[in-house]
């Protein structure tokens, strides 16, 4: 399976979060939701490289860009010791700056794209260093976050939940976008009925 640059970076981000999770001790939810927001910054795209997209391919990408000016992407699902982590990317494929704030707003959907009864927890004990913030994505720049869950089955009388898609709303007023895990999923939540999301943050230049 060919992996796009954005999806590859999402996978690396999810892998890093999962590695931290394996080393972490304890299972308390991160309380970063009440952290003060830092001063706004602007995330700019990295400098051009020999493998950068041509002007023609960039024009085609912009023509396919959602009306909001940003495109949601997913990465591969990383797994270790019952934990799962999947990267999310938010790519400014438009021509105007786009403000990003706090945590991803998402729902977990089933195979028929119906909304599942899943609790989305803001913050995760697997990443207590990234704080929610407000920043601006310049055209071409990306933000990343992670969706984290546990494949835990503790009750035989509760049917295990398997999500097929995530529906992400990039910002208030923007149309939601639906995407499947890059590896096809599923989001195997066991019967926990919950996922955790880490805050959006500007993608670091390679």
XYZ file of N, CA and C in Angstrom:
618
model
N 0.852 -1.202 0.000
C 0.000 0.000 0.000
C 0.879 1.240 0.000
N 0.608 2.146 -0.952
C 1.396 3.365 -1.023
C 0.949 4.329 0.055
N 1.892 4.950 0.728
C 1.573 5.855 1.834
C 1.906 7.281 1.441
N 0.960 8.196 1.602
C 1.216 9.596 1.299
C 2.097 10.206 2.366
N 2.685 11.358 2.042
C 3.583 11.992 3.000
C 2.874 12.338 4.294
N 1.656 12.938 4.168
C 0.921 13.312 5.363
C 0.561 12.106 6.208
N 0.117 10.999 5.553
C -0.262 9.805 6.295
C 0.949 9.181 6.956
N 2.100 9.222 6.252
C 3.319 8.667 6.835
C 3.700 9.411 8.095
N 3.588 10.749 8.074
C 3.920 11.536 9.256
C 2.925 11.266 10.374
N 1.645 11.075 9.995
C 0.652 10.735 10.999
C 0.981 9.425 11.670
N 1.494 8.465 10.886
C 1.869 7.176 11.455
C 3.038 7.322 12.406
N 4.037 8.132 12.019
C 5.183 8.344 12.901
C 4.750 8.994 14.200
N 3.823 9.963 14.115
C 3.333 10.645 15.310
C 2.601 9.658 16.214
N 1.733 8.822 15.621
C 0.998 7.843 16.418
C 1.942 6.842 17.049
N 2.990 6.445 16.298
C 3.953 5.507 16.849
C 4.692 6.089 18.037
N 5.023 7.378 17.946
C 5.717 8.016 19.063
C 4.824 8.090 20.290
N 3.545 8.414 20.065
C 2.599 8.470 21.180
C 2.457 7.093 21.811
N 2.363 6.053 20.960
C 2.192 4.707 21.484
C 3.427 4.250 22.240
N 4.615 4.614 21.755
C 5.835 4.254 22.469
C 5.856 4.888 23.847
N 5.412 6.136 23.917
C 5.346 6.801 25.222
C 4.329 6.123 26.120
N 3.248 5.633 25.514
C 2.209 4.984 26.303
C 2.708 3.707 26.944
N 3.509 2.955 26.221
C 4.027 1.702 26.750
C 4.923 1.954 27.943
N 5.639 3.098 27.923
C 6.537 3.423 29.026
C 5.823 4.108 30.176
N 4.631 4.653 29.907
C 3.932 5.412 30.943
C 3.408 4.500 32.037
N 3.264 5.059 33.218
C 2.724 4.330 34.350
C 1.434 5.000 34.774
N 0.401 4.208 35.071
C -0.871 4.762 35.523
C -1.831 4.903 34.380
N -3.115 5.094 34.729
C -4.153 5.157 33.719
C -5.096 6.314 33.895
N -4.682 7.395 34.525
C -5.566 8.533 34.747
C -5.652 9.379 33.495
N -6.805 9.965 33.266
C -6.968 10.857 32.128
C -6.152 12.117 32.347
N -5.574 12.622 31.262
C -4.814 13.858 31.324
C -5.754 15.019 31.606
N -5.365 15.897 32.483
C -6.208 17.019 32.872
C -5.839 18.293 32.113
N -5.207 18.130 30.933
C -4.731 19.302 30.203
C -5.852 20.147 29.638
N -7.086 19.692 29.700
C -8.179 20.466 29.128
C -8.333 21.829 29.771
N -7.867 21.991 31.001
C -7.996 23.268 31.680
C -6.718 24.100 31.604
N -5.747 23.650 30.851
C -4.488 24.377 30.768
C -4.687 25.682 30.018
N -4.000 26.757 30.429
C -4.139 28.027 29.717
C -3.583 27.912 28.309
N -4.189 28.632 27.374
C -3.735 28.581 25.997
C -2.549 29.514 25.809
N -1.487 29.034 25.153
C -0.322 29.893 24.932
C -0.591 30.911 23.832
N 0.375 31.773 23.645
C 0.268 32.793 22.618
C 0.164 32.140 21.257
N -0.610 32.749 20.377
C -0.796 32.171 19.051
C 0.505 32.181 18.256
N 0.673 31.122 17.468
C 1.818 31.034 16.576
C 1.296 30.643 15.204
N 2.127 30.802 14.199
C 1.756 30.404 12.850
C 2.623 29.234 12.422
N 1.977 28.148 12.010
C 2.697 26.980 11.508
C 2.861 27.143 10.013
N 4.112 27.127 9.566
C 4.410 27.304 8.150
C 4.872 25.992 7.553
N 4.633 25.788 6.255
C 5.113 24.570 5.624
C 6.624 24.541 5.605
N 7.191 23.347 5.587
C 8.637 23.208 5.552
C 9.208 23.704 4.240
N 10.511 23.891 4.202
C 11.148 24.371 2.977
C 11.057 23.315 1.892
N 11.085 23.766 0.640
C 10.957 22.842 -0.481
C 12.148 21.912 -0.555
N 11.892 20.704 -1.030
C 12.943 19.708 -1.196
C 12.857 19.175 -2.608
N 13.873 18.389 -3.074
C 13.828 17.850 -4.432
C 12.564 17.055 -4.697
N 11.963 16.458 -3.640
C 10.776 15.648 -3.845
C 9.485 16.416 -3.663
N 9.557 17.738 -3.574
C 8.352 18.539 -3.349
C 7.423 18.441 -4.544
N 6.129 18.679 -4.284
C 5.142 18.591 -5.350
C 5.377 19.684 -6.379
N 5.081 19.384 -7.651
C 5.235 20.348 -8.724
C 4.084 21.342 -8.667
N 4.249 22.508 -9.314
C 3.150 23.481 -9.329
C 1.856 22.878 -9.867
N 1.967 21.999 -10.884
C 0.777 21.366 -11.451
C 0.065 20.482 -10.453
N 0.840 19.688 -9.693
C 0.215 18.797 -8.708
C -0.376 19.584 -7.562
N 0.268 20.698 -7.185
C -0.283 21.542 -6.126
C -1.604 22.159 -6.576
N -1.680 22.579 -7.852
C -2.913 23.164 -8.371
C -4.032 22.122 -8.355
N -3.703 20.876 -8.703
C -4.708 19.814 -8.696
C -5.178 19.542 -7.279
N -4.245 19.586 -6.326
C -4.599 19.345 -4.926
C -5.521 20.435 -4.410
N -5.218 21.694 -4.757
C -6.058 22.807 -4.324
C -7.461 22.701 -4.927
N -7.542 22.210 -6.178
C -8.852 22.081 -6.818
C -9.694 21.037 -6.101
N -9.053 20.047 -5.488
C -9.746 18.980 -4.781
C -9.903 19.293 -3.299
N -9.523 20.490 -2.884
C -9.531 20.858 -1.472
C -10.955 21.134 -1.003
N -11.333 20.651 0.194
C -12.669 20.951 0.721
C -12.901 22.455 0.850
N -14.161 22.846 0.939
C -14.514 24.263 1.008
C -13.912 24.946 2.227
N -13.674 24.189 3.303
C -13.087 24.757 4.514
C -11.634 25.158 4.317
N -10.987 24.595 3.281
C -9.576 24.890 3.042
C -8.631 23.940 3.737
N -9.149 22.950 4.445
C -8.297 21.959 5.117
C -8.821 20.561 4.824
N -7.906 19.613 4.807
C -8.246 18.216 4.558
C -7.816 17.361 5.738
N -8.718 16.519 6.202
C -8.428 15.591 7.302
C -7.854 14.302 6.732
N -6.814 13.799 7.381
C -6.227 12.529 6.977
C -6.003 11.631 8.183
N -5.844 10.353 7.945
C -5.568 9.389 9.006
C -4.296 8.629 8.680
N -3.727 8.021 9.716
C -2.536 7.211 9.530
C -2.830 5.743 9.783
N -1.771 4.951 9.843
C -1.895 3.550 10.168
C -2.165 3.399 11.661
N -2.784 2.306 12.054
C -3.011 2.022 13.466
C -1.809 1.289 14.031
N -1.216 1.862 15.068
C -0.102 1.228 15.761
C -0.648 0.509 16.992
N -0.101 -0.668 17.277
C -0.618 -1.464 18.387
C 0.515 -1.991 19.250
N 0.283 -1.986 20.569
C 1.244 -2.547 21.517
C 0.564 -2.754 22.861
N 0.678 -3.961 23.393
C 0.206 -4.260 24.746
C -1.249 -3.847 24.970
N -2.121 -4.116 23.987
C -3.528 -3.798 24.124
C -3.889 -2.361 23.819
N -2.877 -1.505 23.624
C -3.130 -0.103 23.265
C -3.137 0.054 21.755
N -3.893 1.017 21.296
C -3.931 1.364 19.880
C -3.751 2.871 19.751
N -3.099 3.301 18.684
C -2.942 4.727 18.414
C -2.970 4.951 16.906
N -3.755 5.915 16.480
C -3.856 6.257 15.064
C -3.636 7.751 14.905
N -2.779 8.120 13.988
C -2.496 9.532 13.753
C -3.597 10.212 12.959
N -3.824 11.487 13.266
C -4.700 12.356 12.486
C -3.866 13.495 11.934
N -4.167 13.931 10.727
C -3.511 15.104 10.164
C -4.562 16.088 9.681
N -4.232 17.352 9.760
C -5.074 18.426 9.260
C -4.189 19.257 8.341
N -4.440 19.155 7.047
C -3.580 19.782 6.037
C -4.282 20.998 5.445
N -3.636 22.147 5.534
C -4.164 23.352 4.900
C -3.862 23.265 3.403
N -4.847 22.760 2.674
C -4.686 22.605 1.230
C -5.213 23.813 0.466
N -5.656 24.820 1.197
C -6.213 26.008 0.561
C -5.195 27.112 0.382
N -5.699 28.306 0.240
C -4.831 29.465 -0.038
C -4.848 30.492 1.085
N -5.623 30.212 2.150
C -5.717 31.163 3.257
C -5.272 30.507 4.565
N -4.794 31.309 5.513
C -4.460 30.751 6.834
C -5.708 30.143 7.482
N -5.501 29.130 8.318
C -6.610 28.434 8.973
C -6.281 28.292 10.451
N -7.194 28.760 11.302
C -6.956 28.698 12.741
C -7.363 27.334 13.296
N -6.475 26.767 14.100
C -6.703 25.463 14.735
C -6.702 25.672 16.240
N -7.604 25.001 16.930
C -7.719 25.218 18.368
C -8.003 23.918 19.107
N -7.278 23.698 20.208
C -7.614 22.624 21.142
C -7.474 21.218 20.597
N -8.541 20.445 20.769
C -8.532 19.019 20.453
C -9.345 18.711 19.200
N -9.053 17.598 18.537
C -9.923 17.167 17.442
C -11.349 16.935 17.943
N -12.319 17.356 17.154
C -13.726 17.083 17.434
C -14.142 15.950 16.501
N -14.435 14.795 17.077
C -14.698 13.647 16.209
C -15.761 12.722 16.783
N -16.321 11.911 15.887
C -17.216 10.818 16.223
C -16.635 9.547 15.625
N -16.960 8.416 16.236
C -16.592 7.113 15.685
C -17.819 6.546 14.995
N -17.640 6.111 13.748
C -18.746 5.622 12.939
C -18.602 4.139 12.648
N -19.753 3.491 12.417
C -19.763 2.083 12.046
C -19.612 1.891 10.552
N -19.778 0.651 10.106
C -19.578 0.327 8.689
C -20.569 1.044 7.784
N -21.759 1.313 8.296
C -22.759 2.041 7.502
C -22.673 3.551 7.739
N -21.587 3.945 8.352
C -21.343 5.352 8.686
C -22.344 5.908 9.692
N -22.898 5.020 10.497
C -23.762 5.450 11.582
C -22.909 5.800 12.792
N -23.361 6.808 13.549
C -22.622 7.215 14.733
C -22.745 6.164 15.827
N -21.610 5.749 16.387
C -21.600 4.755 17.446
C -21.609 5.433 18.814
N -22.057 4.695 19.801
C -22.122 5.222 21.170
C -20.734 5.099 21.803
N -19.902 6.056 21.484
C -18.510 6.055 21.949
C -18.218 7.395 22.605
N -17.655 7.359 23.786
C -17.249 8.572 24.497
C -15.881 9.019 24.011
N -15.759 10.290 23.646
C -14.474 10.849 23.210
C -13.919 11.688 24.355
N -12.778 11.262 24.885
C -12.147 11.916 26.031
C -11.046 12.844 25.535
N -11.100 14.089 25.943
C -10.054 15.046 25.559
C -8.855 14.879 26.483
N -7.728 14.535 25.913
C -6.523 14.301 26.687
C -6.311 12.817 26.906
N -5.054 12.441 27.076
C -4.708 11.034 27.280
C -3.468 10.945 28.142
N -3.439 9.930 29.010
C -2.267 9.746 29.860
C -1.054 9.314 29.050
N -1.247 8.948 27.779
C -0.103 8.547 26.963
C 0.664 9.747 26.416
N 0.088 10.939 26.513
C 0.777 12.145 26.049
C 0.380 13.304 26.954
N 1.171 13.521 27.976
C 0.884 14.590 28.933
C 1.724 15.841 28.678
N 2.513 15.845 27.619
C 3.386 16.985 27.333
C 2.755 17.979 26.359
N 1.931 17.493 25.435
C 1.300 18.378 24.466
C 0.087 19.036 25.094
N 0.091 20.347 25.160
C -1.001 21.110 25.759
C -1.907 21.678 24.667
N -3.205 21.822 24.951
C -4.089 22.425 23.960
C -3.680 23.868 23.688
N -3.748 24.272 22.455
C -3.285 25.605 22.077
C -4.105 26.130 20.907
N -3.865 27.375 20.575
C -4.462 28.003 19.399
C -3.320 28.417 18.482
N -3.384 28.012 17.245
C -2.331 28.389 16.294
C -2.927 28.479 14.904
N -2.173 29.044 14.004
C -2.640 29.264 12.642
C -1.801 28.424 11.678
N -2.509 27.665 10.822
C -1.837 26.896 9.777
C -1.726 27.753 8.523
N -0.525 28.006 8.090
C -0.332 28.691 6.823
C -0.668 27.724 5.685
N -0.993 28.217 4.500
C -1.249 27.319 3.373
C -0.092 26.332 3.180
N -0.430 25.070 3.052
C 0.579 24.019 2.869
C 1.028 23.376 4.161
N 0.723 23.987 5.309
C 1.165 23.451 6.596
C 0.188 22.398 7.111
N 0.650 21.623 8.087
C -0.155 20.554 8.667
C -0.140 20.617 10.180
N -1.219 20.107 10.767
C -1.292 19.859 12.208
C -1.493 18.365 12.405
N -1.051 17.864 13.556
C -1.195 16.441 13.842
C -1.800 16.236 15.232
N -2.426 15.097 15.401
C -2.969 14.673 16.688
C -3.049 13.151 16.642
N -3.469 12.544 17.739
C -3.594 11.084 17.793
C -4.915 10.689 18.437
N -5.458 9.588 17.955
C -6.607 8.931 18.581
C -6.068 7.675 19.261
N -6.363 7.532 20.542
C -5.820 6.432 21.332
C -6.974 5.641 21.942
N -6.879 4.328 21.904
C -7.902 3.506 22.550
C -7.283 2.200 23.033
N -8.075 1.468 23.806
C -7.643 0.182 24.344
C -8.592 -0.913 23.886
N -8.028 -1.985 23.389
C -8.830 -3.135 22.977
C -9.007 -4.036 24.193
N -9.953 -3.655 25.053
C -10.164 -4.358 26.315
C -11.580 -4.919 26.369
N -11.682 -6.199 26.691
C -12.981 -6.841 26.856
C -13.072 -7.341 28.291
N -13.982 -6.758 29.048
C -14.135 -7.124 30.461
C -15.496 -7.729 30.770
N -16.423 -7.635 29.791
C -17.766 -8.175 30.012
C -18.206 -8.991 28.804
N -18.709 -10.176 29.065
C -19.176 -11.026 27.971
C -20.597 -10.689 27.543
N -21.304 -9.901 28.369
C -22.684 -9.553 28.040
C -22.787 -8.233 27.278
N -21.652 -7.619 26.962
C -21.632 -6.370 26.204
C -20.907 -6.620 24.886
N -21.585 -6.313 23.798
C -20.999 -6.544 22.473
C -19.816 -5.602 22.257
N -18.721 -6.157 21.766
C -17.536 -5.344 21.486
C -17.830 -4.356 20.357
N -17.235 -3.168 20.444
C -17.440 -2.112 19.451
C -16.283 -2.089 18.461
N -16.614 -2.105 17.182
C -15.623 -1.968 16.134
C -16.010 -0.792 15.246
N -15.248 0.287 15.328
C -15.509 1.436 14.477
C -14.834 1.265 13.127
N -15.462 1.789 12.087
C -14.903 1.684 10.735
C -14.363 3.022 10.223
N -14.893 4.130 10.761
C -14.495 5.459 10.302
C -14.436 6.417 11.489
N -13.746 7.532 11.276
C -13.848 8.672 12.182
C -14.385 9.848 11.384
N -15.246 10.621 12.019
C -15.785 11.834 11.396
C -15.243 13.017 12.182
N -14.439 13.833 11.513
C -13.721 14.912 12.178
C -14.240 16.257 11.683
N -14.549 17.148 12.625
C -14.948 18.516 12.295
C -13.742 19.415 12.512
N -13.158 19.971 11.449
C -11.904 20.727 11.573
C -12.003 21.979 12.440
N -13.169 22.632 12.409
C -13.354 23.878 13.170
C -14.846 24.163 13.248
N -15.281 24.970 14.221
C -16.701 25.325 14.307
C -17.186 25.934 12.999
N -18.289 25.419 12.491
C -18.843 25.935 11.248
C -18.331 25.250 10.002
N -17.242 24.493 10.118
C -16.689 23.777 8.965
C -17.383 22.425 8.818
N -17.534 21.972 7.594
C -18.167 20.679 7.350
C -17.291 19.543 7.880
N -17.949 18.555 8.489
C -17.217 17.392 8.992
C -16.705 16.556 7.817
N -15.598 15.874 8.042
C -15.016 14.999 7.032
C -14.865 13.598 7.610
N -15.164 12.595 6.806
C -15.119 11.205 7.252
C -13.952 10.492 6.599
N -13.204 9.748 7.408
C -12.042 9.024 6.891
C -11.905 7.698 7.634
N -11.414 6.693 6.925
C -11.140 5.391 7.529
C -9.677 5.331 7.928
N -9.325 4.505 8.908
C -7.902 4.299 9.200
C -7.185 3.877 7.919
N -5.976 4.326 7.747
C -5.279 4.062 6.491
C -5.105 2.576 6.218
N -4.977 1.778 7.282
C -4.828 0.345 7.100
C -6.166 -0.381 7.047
N -7.263 0.366 7.016
C -8.574 -0.239 6.912
C -9.262 -0.498 8.234
N -8.545 -0.326 9.345
C -9.153 -0.511 10.660
C -9.243 -1.973 11.056
N -10.156 -2.282 11.989
C -11.134 -1.390 12.594
C -10.572 -0.670 13.823
N -11.372 0.232 14.365
C -11.086 0.784 15.682
C -11.709 -0.196 16.679
N -10.903 -1.150 17.102
C -11.402 -2.254 17.936
C -11.381 -1.845 19.410
N -12.496 -1.290 19.848
C -12.568 -0.695 21.184
C -12.904 -1.698 22.281
N -13.072 -2.983 21.919
C -13.524 -3.934 22.927
C -14.879 -3.471 23.437
N -15.098 -3.527 24.763
C -16.332 -2.935 25.293
C -16.034 -1.765 26.226
N -14.927 -1.071 25.926
C -14.591 0.134 26.698
C -15.516 1.283 26.357
N -15.955 1.364 25.094
C -16.852 2.434 24.679
C -16.227 3.804 24.694
N -14.903 3.904 24.502
C -14.274 5.216 24.563
C -12.998 5.273 23.738
N -12.687 6.474 23.290
C -11.393 6.770 22.688
C -10.880 8.035 23.342
N -9.587 8.262 23.260
C -8.963 9.477 23.763
C -8.315 10.209 22.592
N -8.299 11.530 22.660
C -7.645 12.317 21.616
C -6.614 13.244 22.247
N -5.479 13.374 21.597
C -4.454 14.313 22.044
C -4.683 15.647 21.323
N -4.152 16.744 21.849
C -4.397 18.049 21.211
C -3.766 18.151 19.824
N -4.378 18.976 18.993
C -3.725 19.340 17.736
C -2.422 20.076 18.055
N -1.433 19.865 17.233
C -0.210 20.645 17.352
C 0.405 20.813 15.972
N 1.146 21.900 15.746
C 1.753 22.088 14.441
C 2.733 20.965 14.132
N 2.706 20.504 12.909
C 3.645 19.455 12.522
C 5.052 20.036 12.474
N 5.970 19.333 13.069
C 7.355 19.793 13.067
C 8.001 19.521 11.725
N 8.843 20.432 11.291
C 9.556 20.246 10.042
C 10.475 19.039 10.148
N 10.622 18.220 9.076
C 11.478 17.039 9.139
C 12.941 17.415 9.308
